[in-house]
Coordinates of C-alpha atoms in Angstrom, one line a residue:
M1 CA 67.0 54.6 23.8
K2 CA 64.3 55.5 25.6
I3 CA 60.9 55.1 24.2
N4 CA 58.5 57.9 24.6
S5 CA 55.4 57.7 26.7
T6 CA 53.2 58.9 23.4
I7 CA 54.5 56.5 22.0
K8 CA 53.5 53.8 23.8
L9 CA 50.4 55.2 24.6
T10 CA 50.0 55.0 20.6
L11 CA 51.4 51.1 20.7
L12 CA 48.5 50.6 23.5
L13 CA 45.8 52.2 21.7
L14 CA 46.3 50.2 18.2
I15 CA 46.9 46.9 20.2
V16 CA 43.1 47.3 21.9
M17 CA 42.1 48.5 18.5
S18 CA 43.0 45.4 17.2
G19 CA 41.6 43.3 19.6
A20 CA 38.4 44.9 19.5
G21 CA 38.0 44.1 15.8
T22 CA 39.1 40.9 15.7
A23 CA 36.5 40.1 19.1
S24 CA 34.0 41.9 16.9
A25 CA 34.8 40.0 13.6
Y26 CA 34.9 36.7 15.6
F27 CA 31.2 37.8 16.9
A28 CA 29.7 38.5 13.8
Y29 CA 31.4 35.5 12.0
R30 CA 29.4 33.4 15.1
A31 CA 25.8 35.3 14.4
G32 CA 26.2 34.6 10.5
S33 CA 26.8 31.0 11.0
D34 CA 24.2 30.8 13.5
A35 CA 21.5 32.6 11.4
V36 CA 22.2 30.3 8.5
Q37 CA 22.3 26.8 10.3
G38 CA 20.0 24.3 8.3
V39 CA 20.1 26.2 5.1
N40 CA 20.9 23.8 2.2
Q41 CA 21.3 24.1 -1.4
P42 CA 18.3 22.7 -3.3
D43 CA 18.2 18.8 -4.1
I44 CA 16.7 19.4 -7.7
N45 CA 17.8 22.7 -10.2
P46 CA 14.8 24.9 -10.7
T47 CA 15.3 25.2 -14.5
K48 CA 15.7 21.3 -14.8
K49 CA 12.2 21.0 -12.7
L50 CA 10.9 23.5 -15.3
K51 CA 12.3 20.9 -18.2
D52 CA 10.5 18.2 -16.5
I53 CA 7.2 20.0 -16.3
K54 CA 7.0 21.1 -19.7
K55 CA 7.9 17.3 -20.9
T56 CA 5.0 16.0 -19.0
S57 CA 2.6 18.7 -19.4
T58 CA -0.4 17.3 -21.6
K59 CA -2.0 18.8 -25.1
P60 CA -4.4 21.3 -24.7
V61 CA -8.0 19.2 -25.0
K62 CA -10.6 20.2 -27.3
F63 CA -13.8 21.9 -25.6
K64 CA -17.0 19.7 -25.3
P65 CA -20.2 21.2 -24.2
V66 CA -22.1 19.1 -21.5
D67 CA -25.0 17.5 -23.1
E68 CA -28.5 19.4 -21.6
K69 CA -30.1 15.8 -20.5
T70 CA -27.2 15.3 -18.5
I71 CA -27.3 18.2 -16.9
L72 CA -31.5 17.9 -16.1
I73 CA -30.4 14.2 -14.7
K74 CA -27.8 15.5 -12.5
V75 CA -29.9 18.4 -11.3
Y76 CA -33.1 16.0 -10.8
N77 CA -30.9 13.3 -8.8
H78 CA -29.8 16.2 -6.7
T79 CA -33.1 17.6 -5.6
H80 CA -34.7 14.3 -5.5
D81 CA -32.3 13.0 -3.3
D82 CA -32.6 16.4 -0.9
K83 CA -36.5 16.0 -0.8
K84 CA -37.0 12.5 0.0
K85 CA -34.6 13.6 3.3
S86 CA -37.0 16.6 4.1
D87 CA -40.4 15.3 3.6
D88 CA -40.0 11.9 5.5
A89 CA -42.1 14.0 8.6
D90 CA -44.8 15.4 6.9
Q91 CA -45.2 12.7 3.8
K92 CA -48.4 11.4 3.2
S93 CA -49.8 7.7 3.1
E94 CA -50.5 5.5 -0.1
K95 CA -53.8 5.3 1.4
E96 CA -54.6 9.1 1.3
T97 CA -52.4 10.0 -1.8
K98 CA -55.0 7.2 -3.6
Q99 CA -57.5 8.8 -2.4
E100 CA -57.0 12.4 -3.6
E101 CA -55.9 11.2 -6.9
K102 CA -59.4 9.4 -7.3
E103 CA -61.3 12.7 -5.6
T104 CA -59.5 14.5 -8.5
N105 CA -60.1 12.3 -11.4
Q106 CA -63.6 12.8 -10.3
S107 CA -63.8 15.9 -10.1
L108 CA -62.0 16.5 -13.5
D109 CA -64.8 13.9 -15.1
N110 CA -67.9 15.4 -13.4
K111 CA -66.8 19.0 -13.8
S112 CA -69.5 20.8 -16.3
N113 CA -68.8 24.3 -16.9
P114 CA -70.9 26.7 -19.5
E115 CA -67.3 28.2 -20.6
D116 CA -65.5 24.9 -21.5
N117 CA -64.7 23.9 -25.1
S118 CA -64.6 20.3 -24.7
Q119 CA -65.8 18.3 -27.4
P120 CA -65.6 15.0 -29.2
V121 CA -62.8 15.3 -31.6
A122 CA -62.5 12.7 -34.8
N123 CA -58.6 11.6 -33.9
L124 CA -59.1 11.1 -30.7
P125 CA -58.6 9.2 -28.3
L126 CA -55.0 8.2 -29.6
K127 CA -53.0 5.6 -28.0
V128 CA -49.2 4.2 -28.1
T129 CA -47.9 1.2 -26.4
D130 CA -44.4 0.4 -25.7
S131 CA -42.9 -2.7 -23.8
G132 CA -46.4 -2.7 -21.9
V133 CA -46.7 1.0 -21.0
S134 CA -49.2 2.8 -22.6
L135 CA -50.2 6.4 -23.5
Q136 CA -53.0 7.6 -24.1
I137 CA -54.5 11.2 -25.1
S138 CA -58.4 10.6 -24.3
E139 CA -59.5 14.2 -24.4
A140 CA -58.8 18.0 -25.4
S141 CA -60.2 20.8 -24.7
N142 CA -59.2 24.9 -24.6
Q143 CA -60.1 27.3 -21.4
D144 CA -59.0 30.1 -20.0
N145 CA -56.1 30.8 -22.7
T146 CA -54.5 27.0 -22.7
I147 CA -54.8 23.9 -24.4
T148 CA -55.4 20.8 -22.1
L149 CA -54.8 17.2 -23.0
K150 CA -56.5 14.6 -20.7
V151 CA -53.8 11.9 -20.3
N152 CA -54.0 8.1 -18.8
L153 CA -50.9 6.1 -17.8
K154 CA -50.6 2.4 -17.3
N155 CA -47.8 -0.2 -16.8
E156 CA -49.1 -3.3 -17.5
G157 CA -45.6 -5.1 -17.5
T158 CA -43.6 -6.4 -14.4
E159 CA -40.9 -3.6 -14.1
P160 CA -42.1 -0.4 -12.4
I161 CA -41.2 2.5 -14.1
R162 CA -40.1 6.3 -13.3
F163 CA -40.3 9.4 -15.4
L164 CA -38.8 12.6 -15.6
Y165 CA -41.2 14.9 -17.0
S166 CA -38.2 17.4 -18.2
F167 CA -37.7 15.0 -20.8
L168 CA -41.6 15.4 -22.2
E169 CA -40.9 17.0 -25.8
V170 CA -44.0 18.9 -27.3
T171 CA -43.8 20.1 -30.8
D172 CA -46.5 21.5 -33.1
N173 CA -46.7 20.4 -36.8
Q174 CA -44.4 23.1 -38.1
G175 CA -41.2 20.9 -35.5
R176 CA -41.4 23.9 -33.1
F177 CA -40.4 22.9 -29.1
L178 CA -43.5 24.4 -27.1
S179 CA -43.4 24.4 -23.0
A180 CA -46.2 22.4 -21.1
M181 CA -47.0 21.3 -17.7
T182 CA -47.9 18.4 -16.2
E183 CA -50.7 17.7 -13.6
G184 CA -51.2 14.6 -11.9
L185 CA -48.6 12.2 -14.0
P186 CA -47.0 10.1 -11.5
E187 CA -43.3 9.9 -11.5
K188 CA -43.3 6.2 -11.0
L189 CA -45.5 3.5 -12.5
P190 CA -45.8 0.2 -10.1
P191 CA -45.7 -2.6 -12.4
N192 CA -49.3 -3.9 -13.2
S193 CA -50.8 -0.8 -11.7
E194 CA -54.4 0.8 -12.3
N195 CA -54.8 3.5 -14.9
F196 CA -53.4 7.1 -13.5
I197 CA -55.0 10.1 -14.8
G198 CA -53.1 13.5 -15.6
M199 CA -52.9 16.8 -17.7
I200 CA -50.5 18.1 -20.4
K201 CA -51.1 21.9 -20.5
I202 CA -49.7 24.5 -23.3
P203 CA -50.6 28.2 -23.7
S204 CA -52.9 28.4 -26.4
A205 CA -50.7 31.7 -27.6
L206 CA -48.0 29.4 -28.4
V207 CA -50.3 27.5 -31.1
N208 CA -52.0 30.1 -33.0
D209 CA -50.6 29.2 -36.4
S210 CA -50.7 25.4 -36.0
Q211 CA -53.0 22.5 -36.7
T212 CA -51.4 19.3 -34.6
L213 CA -49.2 18.4 -32.0
A214 CA -46.9 15.9 -31.0
L215 CA -46.0 14.1 -27.8
N216 CA -42.4 12.2 -26.9
L217 CA -42.3 10.9 -23.5
T218 CA -39.3 8.3 -22.3
D219 CA -38.6 6.8 -19.0
Y220 CA -36.0 7.8 -16.6
P221 CA -33.0 7.0 -16.4
D222 CA -32.5 4.1 -18.5
Q223 CA -34.8 5.8 -21.7
K224 CA -35.9 2.6 -22.9
L225 CA -39.1 3.1 -23.8
K226 CA -40.5 5.5 -26.2
L227 CA -43.8 6.7 -25.9
S228 CA -44.7 9.1 -29.1
L229 CA -48.3 10.6 -30.3
G230 CA -48.6 12.7 -33.2
E231 CA -51.5 14.0 -35.1
I232 CA -53.2 15.5 -32.0
P233 CA -55.7 18.0 -32.9
I234 CA -55.9 21.7 -31.5
I235 CA -58.9 22.6 -30.2
R236 CA -60.1 26.3 -31.0

């Protein structure tokens, strides 16, 4: 039986299409295999990992506020260290500093102003001593809407003492804490030192209805000293 040429052509086309399909499938398989090469199944089941995290998670911790004095100490340490690095170039010699303090003290002692309300007060001077360190309030005045207390600090001990005047507490007879500024008081008292003179200033507006003041000062950072003075009269 003779095969028609149309049938031959059809068979040839089928064979060609089958070959092309097989080749396409082969190349597609190879491309897919190369694409996922190096991809492995995770060693740990994600759900198991989540369970482990839940087991090891800690219980909630109750919030505890940071103590104010701790913050002040950290801030002081940071600023004090930076100041030491930047002030080396223009720091004054110890002799010049002492001379300036001496001139300032003489100026404060010798200054005479007719409007100044400085006057002897029955309760003054007041003095307290702890571990060889003494704090004395020798004079009090009221001028330019400011209560000024003249302070003497002296260290007769064998160890240097440091102060952070942010820890200086000033209260009135009603127990209210008052804002105060210090002038001329040293940050460090050397052992067996001379008497240092400075000022504590309080705005008069804060003590309109107060009769007396109290001071509390401690050393830094040990806070072993307790220098407390009460019944300091307020000059009107």
